[in-house]
XYZ file of C-alpha atoms in Angstrom:
616
model
C 15.985 -1.335 33.338
C 13.097 -1.863 30.914
C 14.122 -1.683 27.264
C 11.892 0.689 25.307
C 11.336 1.733 21.735
C 9.963 5.119 20.692
C 7.013 4.805 18.342
C 3.877 6.685 17.496
C 0.704 5.222 18.964
C -0.334 4.056 15.489
C 3.045 2.420 14.888
C 2.793 0.644 18.234
C -0.662 -0.669 17.359
C 0.352 -2.041 13.967
C 3.599 -3.550 15.263
C 1.683 -5.282 18.061
C -0.883 -6.636 15.613
C 1.818 -8.069 13.371
C 3.290 -10.072 16.279
C 0.083 -11.870 17.303
C 0.032 -15.478 16.085
C -2.096 -18.596 16.144
C -1.691 -22.194 15.041
C -3.677 -23.817 12.219
C -3.162 -27.519 11.541
C 0.149 -27.444 13.367
C 1.492 -24.411 11.493
C 2.042 -21.055 13.163
C 0.395 -18.208 11.236
C -0.427 -14.541 11.948
C -3.765 -14.289 13.713
C -4.583 -11.078 11.817
C -5.184 -11.843 8.153
C -4.664 -8.182 7.321
C -6.274 -4.767 7.586
C -8.976 -3.305 5.362
C -8.553 0.427 4.979
C -10.189 3.428 3.404
C -8.146 6.444 4.364
C -9.348 9.934 5.199
C -8.011 12.858 7.161
C -8.741 11.036 10.417
C -6.460 8.044 9.771
C -4.267 8.551 6.707
C -1.351 10.374 8.337
C -1.281 8.327 11.528
C -2.554 4.800 10.874
C -1.891 5.023 7.138
C 1.817 5.674 7.638
C 2.026 3.013 10.348
C 0.379 0.393 8.120
C 2.799 1.242 5.330
C 5.678 0.439 7.665
C 4.428 -3.117 8.362
C 2.828 -3.815 4.978
C 4.796 -7.039 4.451
C 3.936 -8.570 7.831
C 0.434 -7.073 8.087
C -1.006 -6.534 4.596
C -3.401 -3.682 3.910
C -6.300 -4.093 1.491
C -8.249 -1.271 -0.126
C -12.011 -1.498 -0.544
C -14.695 0.758 -2.015
C -17.119 0.944 0.897
C -16.417 0.918 4.626
C -19.381 -1.275 5.486
C -18.371 -3.727 2.775
C -14.757 -3.937 3.886
C -15.849 -4.699 7.442
C -18.252 -7.330 6.063
C -15.325 -8.888 4.214
C -13.319 -8.948 7.434
C -16.201 -10.588 9.291
C -16.702 -13.217 6.586
C -12.979 -13.991 6.766
C -13.363 -14.709 10.490
C -16.467 -16.840 9.947
C -14.818 -18.853 7.185
C -11.808 -19.308 9.485
C -14.051 -20.695 12.267
C -13.027 -17.637 14.371
C -9.421 -18.887 14.544
C -8.187 -15.877 12.545
C -9.641 -12.423 11.958
C -8.991 -9.039 10.369
C -9.141 -5.347 11.200
C -10.812 -2.459 9.393
C -9.918 1.221 9.652
C -11.721 4.312 8.444
C -11.600 8.018 8.985
C -13.866 9.742 11.490
C -17.265 10.749 10.132
C -19.245 8.841 7.475
C -16.410 6.321 7.045
C -16.772 5.363 10.692
C -20.560 5.305 10.826
C -20.654 3.217 7.644
C -19.000 0.455 9.681
C -21.628 0.471 12.440
C -23.933 -1.848 10.485
C -21.074 -4.307 10.087
C -20.302 -4.047 13.803
C -23.905 -4.955 14.596
C -23.696 -7.912 12.221
C -20.550 -9.173 13.956
C -22.086 -8.595 17.385
C -25.225 -10.617 16.602
C -23.242 -13.420 14.976
C -20.540 -13.507 17.710
C -17.745 -12.947 15.175
C -14.379 -11.270 15.849
C -13.328 -8.132 13.994
C -11.148 -5.234 15.139
C -12.597 -1.873 14.096
C -10.243 1.113 14.136
C -12.189 4.255 13.238
C -10.369 7.543 13.484
C -11.758 9.903 16.099
C -11.813 13.596 17.031
C -8.739 15.449 18.281
C -8.052 14.511 21.885
C -6.558 17.974 22.370
C -9.803 19.580 21.152
C -7.747 22.529 19.942
C -8.921 22.673 16.308
C -12.483 21.513 16.866
C -15.017 21.362 15.428
C -13.053 19.654 12.696
C -14.372 18.380 9.397
C -17.013 15.652 9.918
C -17.182 16.164 13.700
C -20.622 15.842 15.280
C -21.235 18.159 18.243
C -23.405 17.289 21.219
C -24.720 20.474 22.817
C -24.677 18.929 26.283
C -21.699 16.515 26.235
C -18.268 17.489 25.000
C -16.985 13.899 25.090
C -19.405 12.530 22.474
C -18.244 11.667 18.970
C -19.794 9.812 16.041
C -17.936 6.726 17.218
C -20.172 6.442 20.280
C -22.565 4.743 17.849
C -20.294 1.704 18.132
C -20.805 1.259 21.880
C -23.980 -0.878 21.835
C -22.688 -3.066 18.989
C -19.187 -3.719 20.322
C -18.157 -6.412 22.781
C -15.404 -4.066 23.884
C -15.163 -0.342 23.183
C -12.338 2.033 24.008
C -11.329 5.523 22.932
C -7.585 6.039 22.665
C -6.912 9.560 23.940
C -3.260 9.055 25.009
C -0.550 7.014 23.267
C 0.184 4.795 26.286
C -3.457 3.678 26.384
C -2.684 1.463 23.400
C -1.006 -1.041 25.754
C -3.980 -1.999 27.970
C -6.512 -1.469 25.170
C -4.843 -3.930 22.814
C -4.384 -6.495 25.555
C -8.081 -6.343 26.357
C -8.994 -6.366 22.669
C -7.097 -9.586 22.052
C -8.728 -11.258 25.039
C -12.186 -10.485 23.661
C -11.367 -11.370 20.047
C -10.030 -14.790 21.035
C -12.405 -15.690 23.870
C -14.979 -18.269 22.684
C -17.629 -16.942 25.078
C -17.057 -13.179 24.767
C -16.085 -13.200 21.085
C -17.341 -10.333 18.964
C -16.405 -6.949 17.517
C -13.892 -4.716 19.270
C -13.853 -0.994 18.542
C -10.830 1.141 19.366
C -11.800 4.692 18.440
C -8.418 6.263 17.748
C -8.123 10.027 18.214
C -6.414 11.336 15.113
C -3.835 13.498 16.867
C -2.970 10.683 19.279
C -2.254 8.347 16.358
C 0.727 10.544 15.513
C 2.001 11.092 19.093
C 5.104 9.216 20.224
C 5.726 7.259 23.424
C 8.503 5.042 24.774
C 6.875 1.614 24.636
C 8.358 -1.392 26.429
C 9.859 -3.759 23.865
C 8.259 -6.676 25.709
C 4.880 -5.411 24.512
C 5.856 -6.423 20.982
C 7.031 -9.933 21.795
C 5.440 -12.567 19.602
C 2.452 -14.215 21.273
C 0.621 -17.398 20.355
C -3.170 -17.444 20.881
C -4.808 -20.876 20.983
C -8.536 -21.574 21.506
C -9.669 -22.088 25.081
C -11.596 -25.338 25.508
C -13.631 -25.256 28.697
C -14.627 -28.693 29.976
C -18.107 -29.142 31.476
C -18.818 -28.873 35.163
C -19.188 -32.383 36.590
C -22.559 -31.611 38.162
C -23.990 -30.093 34.975
C -22.640 -33.013 32.934
C -24.191 -35.583 35.266
C -27.556 -33.814 35.123
C -27.473 -33.712 31.324
C -26.573 -37.405 31.129
C -29.432 -38.334 33.459
C -31.950 -36.418 31.332
C -30.669 -37.907 28.087
C -30.802 -41.457 29.436
C -34.470 -40.968 30.302
C -35.326 -39.522 26.878
C -37.724 -41.289 24.534
C -37.629 -38.724 21.742
C -34.302 -36.859 21.954
C -33.232 -34.334 19.336
C -29.983 -32.430 18.744
C -30.056 -28.854 17.454
C -26.630 -27.990 16.050
C -25.745 -24.288 15.932
C -22.778 -22.300 14.716
C -20.899 -23.099 17.919
C -20.357 -26.639 16.619
C -18.426 -25.224 13.659
C -16.514 -22.623 15.681
C -15.494 -25.302 18.169
C -14.526 -27.542 15.219
C -16.610 -30.227 16.880
C -18.161 -31.702 13.725
C -16.392 -35.052 14.080
C -17.453 -35.302 17.719
C -21.053 -34.471 16.764
C -21.065 -37.215 14.128
C -19.585 -39.705 16.586
C -22.159 -38.788 19.228
C -25.097 -39.025 16.808
C -23.891 -42.336 15.360
C -23.380 -43.880 18.802
C -26.690 -42.733 20.302
C -28.975 -42.710 17.270
C -30.178 -39.199 18.120
C -31.266 -37.262 15.013
C -29.633 -33.889 14.334
C -31.184 -30.647 13.062
C -29.178 -27.623 11.968
C -29.696 -23.888 12.418
C -28.677 -21.422 9.707
C -25.370 -20.949 11.524
C -24.929 -24.659 12.155
C -25.709 -25.997 8.683
C -22.830 -28.149 7.368
C -21.988 -29.315 10.912
C -22.901 -32.733 9.461
C -22.811 -33.506 5.745
C -26.274 -33.455 4.219
C -26.050 -37.128 3.297
C -25.533 -38.269 6.898
C -28.556 -40.518 7.625
C -29.281 -38.779 10.951
C -28.997 -35.243 9.588
C -32.561 -33.957 9.313
C -31.096 -30.694 7.946
C -32.721 -27.325 8.594
C -34.936 -26.648 11.613
C -37.459 -23.918 12.325
C -39.185 -21.300 10.195
C -37.068 -22.286 7.194
C -36.795 -25.910 8.277
C -37.424 -29.220 6.573
C -40.458 -31.353 7.313
C -38.038 -34.051 8.508
C -36.641 -31.784 11.216
C -39.753 -29.886 12.249
C -41.981 -32.909 12.753
C -39.424 -34.304 15.212
C -39.160 -30.956 16.987
C -42.919 -30.983 17.607
C -42.607 -34.217 19.602
C -39.112 -34.079 21.105
C -38.957 -34.595 24.863
C -35.255 -33.682 25.197
C -33.558 -31.075 23.013
C -29.773 -30.937 23.201
C -29.094 -27.426 21.874
C -25.398 -27.322 20.950
C -23.803 -23.951 20.246
C -27.024 -22.160 19.306
C -28.521 -18.960 20.654
C -32.032 -20.287 19.987
C -33.331 -17.311 18.050
C -36.877 -17.181 16.742
C -36.176 -18.668 13.327
C -34.797 -21.765 15.059
C -37.656 -22.138 17.530
C -40.519 -21.126 15.217
C -41.046 -18.107 17.457
C -41.260 -20.584 20.350
C -44.203 -22.411 18.816
C -42.204 -25.364 17.431
C -41.183 -27.332 20.544
C -44.656 -28.342 21.727
C -44.013 -31.267 24.073
C -45.130 -29.911 27.451
C -42.758 -32.236 29.293
C -39.681 -31.391 27.225
C -36.290 -30.508 28.674
C -33.806 -28.316 26.828
C -30.123 -28.886 27.535
C -28.206 -25.733 26.662
C -24.700 -26.864 25.702
C -22.938 -23.581 25.089
C -19.672 -21.918 25.934
C -21.573 -18.719 26.799
C -23.718 -18.986 29.984
C -26.094 -16.336 28.624
C -27.091 -18.746 25.837
C -26.820 -21.953 27.868
C -29.574 -20.869 30.248
C -32.074 -19.480 27.763
C -35.705 -20.561 28.089
C -35.234 -22.389 31.372
C -32.717 -24.747 29.807
C -30.625 -27.121 31.849
C -27.226 -25.442 31.358
C -24.150 -27.320 30.232
C -21.541 -24.584 29.972
C -18.594 -25.919 28.010
C -16.749 -26.048 24.727
C -18.836 -28.074 22.277
C -16.027 -30.441 21.293
C -15.068 -31.217 24.875
C -18.653 -31.633 26.066
C -19.748 -33.868 23.187
C -16.747 -36.130 23.782
C -17.568 -36.389 27.484
C -21.261 -36.985 26.781
C -20.306 -39.790 24.394
C -18.179 -41.424 27.053
C -20.820 -41.041 29.762
C -23.582 -42.433 27.522
C -21.547 -45.365 26.198
C -23.918 -48.237 25.413
C -27.083 -46.102 25.597
C -29.085 -45.406 22.451
C -32.292 -43.593 21.678
C -35.325 -45.849 21.141
C -34.922 -47.636 17.813
C -38.385 -46.632 16.575
C -37.562 -42.923 17.111
C -34.344 -43.207 15.095
C -36.088 -45.220 12.372
C -38.912 -42.675 12.251
C -36.354 -39.896 11.765
C -34.616 -41.712 8.918
C -37.944 -42.358 7.203
C -38.820 -38.680 7.506
C -35.489 -37.738 5.962
C -36.133 -39.917 2.938
C -39.579 -38.359 2.494
C -38.094 -34.863 2.706
C -35.393 -35.695 0.167
C -38.109 -36.646 -2.309
C -39.910 -33.321 -1.696
C -36.674 -31.342 -2.052
C -35.806 -33.121 -5.288
C -39.139 -32.017 -6.762
C -38.601 -28.409 -5.690
C -35.094 -28.187 -7.150
C -35.645 -30.173 -10.362
C -34.733 -28.577 -13.675
C -37.432 -26.671 -15.553
C -38.053 -24.878 -18.818
C -40.200 -22.216 -17.115
C -39.586 -18.683 -18.339
C -39.252 -17.503 -14.741
C -37.819 -20.289 -12.550
C -38.158 -20.304 -8.785
C -35.272 -19.652 -6.418
C -35.391 -23.354 -5.558
C -34.891 -24.351 -9.178
C -31.912 -22.007 -9.438
C -30.479 -23.532 -6.262
C -30.888 -26.977 -7.793
C -28.934 -25.918 -10.882
C -26.114 -24.446 -8.815
C -25.989 -27.609 -6.693
C -25.822 -29.881 -9.737
C -22.972 -27.956 -11.357
C -20.898 -26.743 -8.412
C -21.472 -29.698 -6.100
C -21.325 -30.027 -2.333
C -17.578 -29.310 -2.334
C -18.122 -25.635 -3.212
C -18.612 -23.049 -0.467
C -21.934 -21.293 -0.997
C -22.577 -17.895 0.593
C -25.746 -15.831 0.962
C -27.455 -13.417 3.337
C -30.755 -11.538 3.375
C -34.037 -11.908 1.522
C -35.712 -15.077 0.323
C -32.567 -17.002 -0.519
C -31.589 -17.932 3.073
C -34.896 -19.702 3.623
C -34.669 -21.706 0.410
C -30.962 -22.388 0.868
C -31.434 -23.530 4.468
C -34.063 -26.062 3.365
C -32.626 -27.197 0.071
C -28.848 -26.824 -0.180
C -27.002 -30.101 0.320
C -23.920 -29.059 2.262
C -20.738 -31.085 2.237
C -17.687 -30.234 4.338
C -17.913 -28.169 7.547
C -18.130 -24.479 6.726
C -19.137 -25.045 3.106
C -22.474 -23.381 3.879
C -21.912 -19.711 4.766
C -25.082 -17.885 5.760
C -25.347 -14.443 7.314
C -28.818 -14.683 8.768
C -28.228 -13.547 12.318
C -28.456 -9.882 11.333
C -29.784 -10.602 7.825
C -27.852 -7.693 6.371
C -28.532 -6.912 2.743
C -25.254 -6.091 1.030
C -23.197 -8.676 2.893
C -23.098 -11.205 0.078
C -20.442 -9.995 -2.372
C -18.197 -8.438 0.274
C -18.655 -11.558 2.381
C -17.712 -13.734 -0.567
C -14.513 -11.744 -0.894
C -13.635 -12.315 2.766
C -14.477 -16.020 2.542
C -12.229 -16.364 -0.517
C -9.372 -14.737 1.393
C -9.812 -17.311 4.154
C -10.252 -20.233 1.746
C -8.391 -19.359 -1.460
C -8.389 -22.976 -2.616
C -12.206 -23.173 -2.489
C -14.715 -22.247 -5.171
C -16.811 -19.542 -3.510
C -20.323 -19.260 -4.934
C -22.230 -16.117 -3.927
C -26.023 -16.222 -4.234
C -27.543 -12.735 -4.236
C -30.829 -11.094 -5.171
C -31.179 -7.965 -7.291
C -32.233 -5.854 -4.289
C -29.151 -6.726 -2.271
C -26.904 -6.401 -5.323
C -28.112 -2.838 -5.906
C -27.396 -1.981 -2.267
C -23.759 -3.065 -2.361
C -21.866 -4.410 -5.339
C -18.642 -2.415 -5.429
C -16.454 -5.176 -4.056
C -16.769 -7.003 -7.375
C -14.132 -4.515 -8.497
C -12.062 -5.278 -5.410
C -12.232 -9.022 -6.076
C -10.968 -8.450 -9.624
C -8.247 -6.101 -8.395
C -7.016 -8.637 -5.829
C -7.298 -11.633 -8.149
C -9.808 -13.323 -5.846
C -12.249 -15.093 -8.119
C -15.883 -15.427 -7.085
C -18.793 -17.060 -8.887
C -21.801 -14.783 -8.321
C -25.320 -15.943 -9.199
C -27.654 -12.941 -9.325
C -31.363 -13.784 -9.082
C -33.382 -10.882 -10.461
C -37.001 -10.876 -9.302
C -37.350 -7.133 -9.885
C -37.685 -5.972 -6.323
C -37.759 -7.218 -2.764
C -39.586 -10.469 -3.527
C -39.163 -12.072 -0.106
C -40.663 -9.231 1.859
C -43.436 -8.894 -0.719
C -44.410 -12.526 -0.070
C -44.403 -11.869 3.672
C -46.486 -8.738 3.158
C -49.124 -10.679 1.236
C -49.004 -13.628 3.652
C -49.873 -11.307 6.540
C -52.877 -9.897 4.681
C -51.232 -6.875 3.158
C -51.475 -5.686 -0.416
C -48.369 -5.837 -2.604
C -46.989 -2.395 -1.882
C -43.584 -0.713 -2.228
C -41.576 -3.952 -2.466
C -41.639 -5.117 -6.067
C -40.602 -2.312 -8.395
C -43.925 -2.452 -10.219
C -45.754 -1.846 -6.912
C -43.600 1.110 -5.861
C -44.272 4.724 -6.851
C -42.675 5.253 -10.246
C -42.840 7.214 -13.461
C -41.072 4.477 -15.377
C -39.758 1.075 -14.361
C -35.968 0.822 -14.271
C -34.434 -1.619 -16.713
C -31.180 -2.422 -14.947
C -28.669 -4.306 -17.089
C -26.952 -6.222 -14.302
C -24.654 -8.110 -16.647
C -23.395 -4.882 -18.226
C -22.947 -3.336 -14.796
C -20.911 -6.290 -13.521
C -18.788 -6.191 -16.671
C -18.101 -2.497 -16.065
C -16.603 -3.480 -12.691
C -14.236 -5.912 -14.408
C -16.128 -9.197 -14.023
C -16.910 -11.762 -16.665
C -20.687 -11.549 -16.950
C -23.572 -13.187 -18.709
C -27.340 -13.042 -18.562
C -29.104 -16.370 -19.068
C -32.761 -17.061 -19.790
C -33.232 -20.630 -18.594
C -32.024 -23.229 -16.117
C -30.107 -25.164 -18.805
C -28.365 -21.934 -19.842
C -27.553 -21.240 -16.195
C -25.921 -24.631 -15.830
C -23.878 -24.024 -18.977
C -22.760 -20.605 -17.713
C -21.733 -22.057 -14.362
C -19.672 -24.748 -16.080
C -17.874 -21.995 -17.990
C -17.384 -19.969 -14.795
C -15.271 -22.759 -13.363
C -12.534 -22.067 -15.901
C -12.837 -18.281 -16.011
C -9.798 -16.428 -14.720
C -11.666 -13.882 -12.640
C -14.938 -13.140 -10.875
C -17.946 -14.186 -12.922
C -21.483 -12.848 -12.540
C -24.361 -14.879 -13.989
C -27.761 -13.138 -14.042
C -31.089 -14.963 -14.262
C -34.613 -13.587 -13.894
C -36.771 -15.446 -11.356
C -40.375 -15.593 -10.224
C -40.917 -13.156 -7.306
C -43.980 -15.032 -6.033
C -42.753 -18.633 -5.985
C -41.323 -20.293 -2.872
C -41.037 -23.865 -1.647
C -44.264 -24.920 0.029
C -42.845 -28.038 1.656
C -41.348 -27.697 5.117
C -41.227 -24.429 7.002
C -42.999 -23.204 10.118
C -44.934 -20.200 11.369
C -43.033 -17.026 12.229
C -44.362 -14.379 14.595
C -44.863 -11.243 12.487
C -47.467 -9.034 14.108
C -50.637 -8.354 12.103
C -52.712 -5.203 12.811
C -55.568 -5.736 15.275
C -57.905 -3.444 13.359
C -58.090 -2.632 9.663
C -60.718 -1.632 7.084
C -59.392 -4.454 4.856
C -60.931 -7.907 5.222
C -57.640 -9.565 4.188
C -55.931 -8.040 7.218
C -58.753 -9.059 9.551
C -58.609 -12.650 8.300
C -54.835 -12.678 8.723
C -55.233 -11.323 12.266
C -57.566 -14.177 13.195
C -55.055 -16.660 11.850
C -52.253 -14.849 13.696
C -54.088 -15.036 17.016
C -54.702 -18.768 16.542
C -51.008 -19.311 15.840
C -49.920 -17.285 18.856
C -51.815 -19.644 21.101
C -49.293 -22.324 20.145
C -46.405 -20.328 21.579
C -44.808 -21.697 24.742
C -44.350 -18.407 26.589
C -41.417 -18.522 28.959
C -40.133 -21.889 27.731
């Protein structure tokens, strides 16, 4: 006879979560790092009580914004190389829909997070309840249906026994390297409190280890044949290299073959910046060292990248008509993009097998030497861009240089939307794998501070440096208070260019007038004079506003010894950006306009579009 235990559906969920384990460096640890929660009527009595019962085994953390807490959970998973993850629960209504943006971010970036929004009453007896949306033609719709297109797996728990298959499926998706992404279990609020006799076997401890798919022999042989015939091969390293923990194998492969390596935003830090074959960033925000090789490459080994437009220069970067792309990816959807020769496999396994199969073969010596020469030239350009200055309004690049000099490559630097990702991708000299943490798949403003909090939870021994602009800071800053409350120290560098400087530069570059981006160009009666340092201090942080690069460096030195989160504010030039490197990006310009600037930009746009390799 099956042994059972009577629990509420919410209690069963939390008990199950607390028994799921993984192994990190030979040590067994819980796979869930905890649960972020903001309680409301749709989850406080059911899930709230259940979380209280397992609070020692499955800690609960309180945040100030539902989107931010889910961002923190996602950053925790990213900083853990997807080996561990977290959950986030909210009430039904605005708490739930606040998390939809975070779900989309996780979906785009292929990152695991378990979202547990409360839902309407399954019984429908008291409806419409507070915060319930009503569809005039469909009685089954709730606000949580917004999660469907941005979830890898979605389920609505309308009976307590449904927890059993739903959680089994959820864990499969969260831990699968190919399917990985957000899981949403919309949890009807009355069902959370309903009891059921669950089999005790459901709560047995389970160990989840990463699946490492080896390459198909035919696909491997085809890839080897193409590589052996290459005269100008190039590796593009994406985030999959880091998630597979294949950095050592990538270095071994590059060293043995002499093939230069370029890195996407997600793949940066796959090789240390000082590796002689690391050409660093590729694409729209790429280095000249990387992009000039991409123009000529006849074989591109794309490892763990989804080849989005910033990587490919909107498909105008890889111009060799006879090129072959090898799509080494654990997800077939990505491996076959743009008529690539697919190599569906785990990155670590496939790189090891490629190394063995190519033993003794190297890329032409002049190609490797050309790459190394280009790297040295780029390093000289980057050094100029990041050099110290006494300018009243330094550039983002000069701020990055100061942070690099003080914090060093051993710090983990984190950033997201706006102009910073482009400058950071080009200029930051990453050290250890994962020390460069960029959210540029969804480019979500507001990720930075919450993301820094999640990264610190995953890497408490690391100095986490958050780089954020004033626009993103104003969107979401409340988790500074959470970081202070939890004793999780961050070093936050706030670059104030008085508006949305990045998008203003894009607006002007595409022929537009400066309009509605910088504060001075937006409709106003008076310009706001935000005291960011005072605001950060009001949230409990140590804060300081500096007026020069030398002062910034001094403040960062002091931040190292501060006992809590420190925010350093510096005003920057909204118009300055690094001219070296980079590539065209397809941003459509109007075909007709009364303004000559727009018409000139359109002519330039049409000329650039002719460089695109449509269908490649």
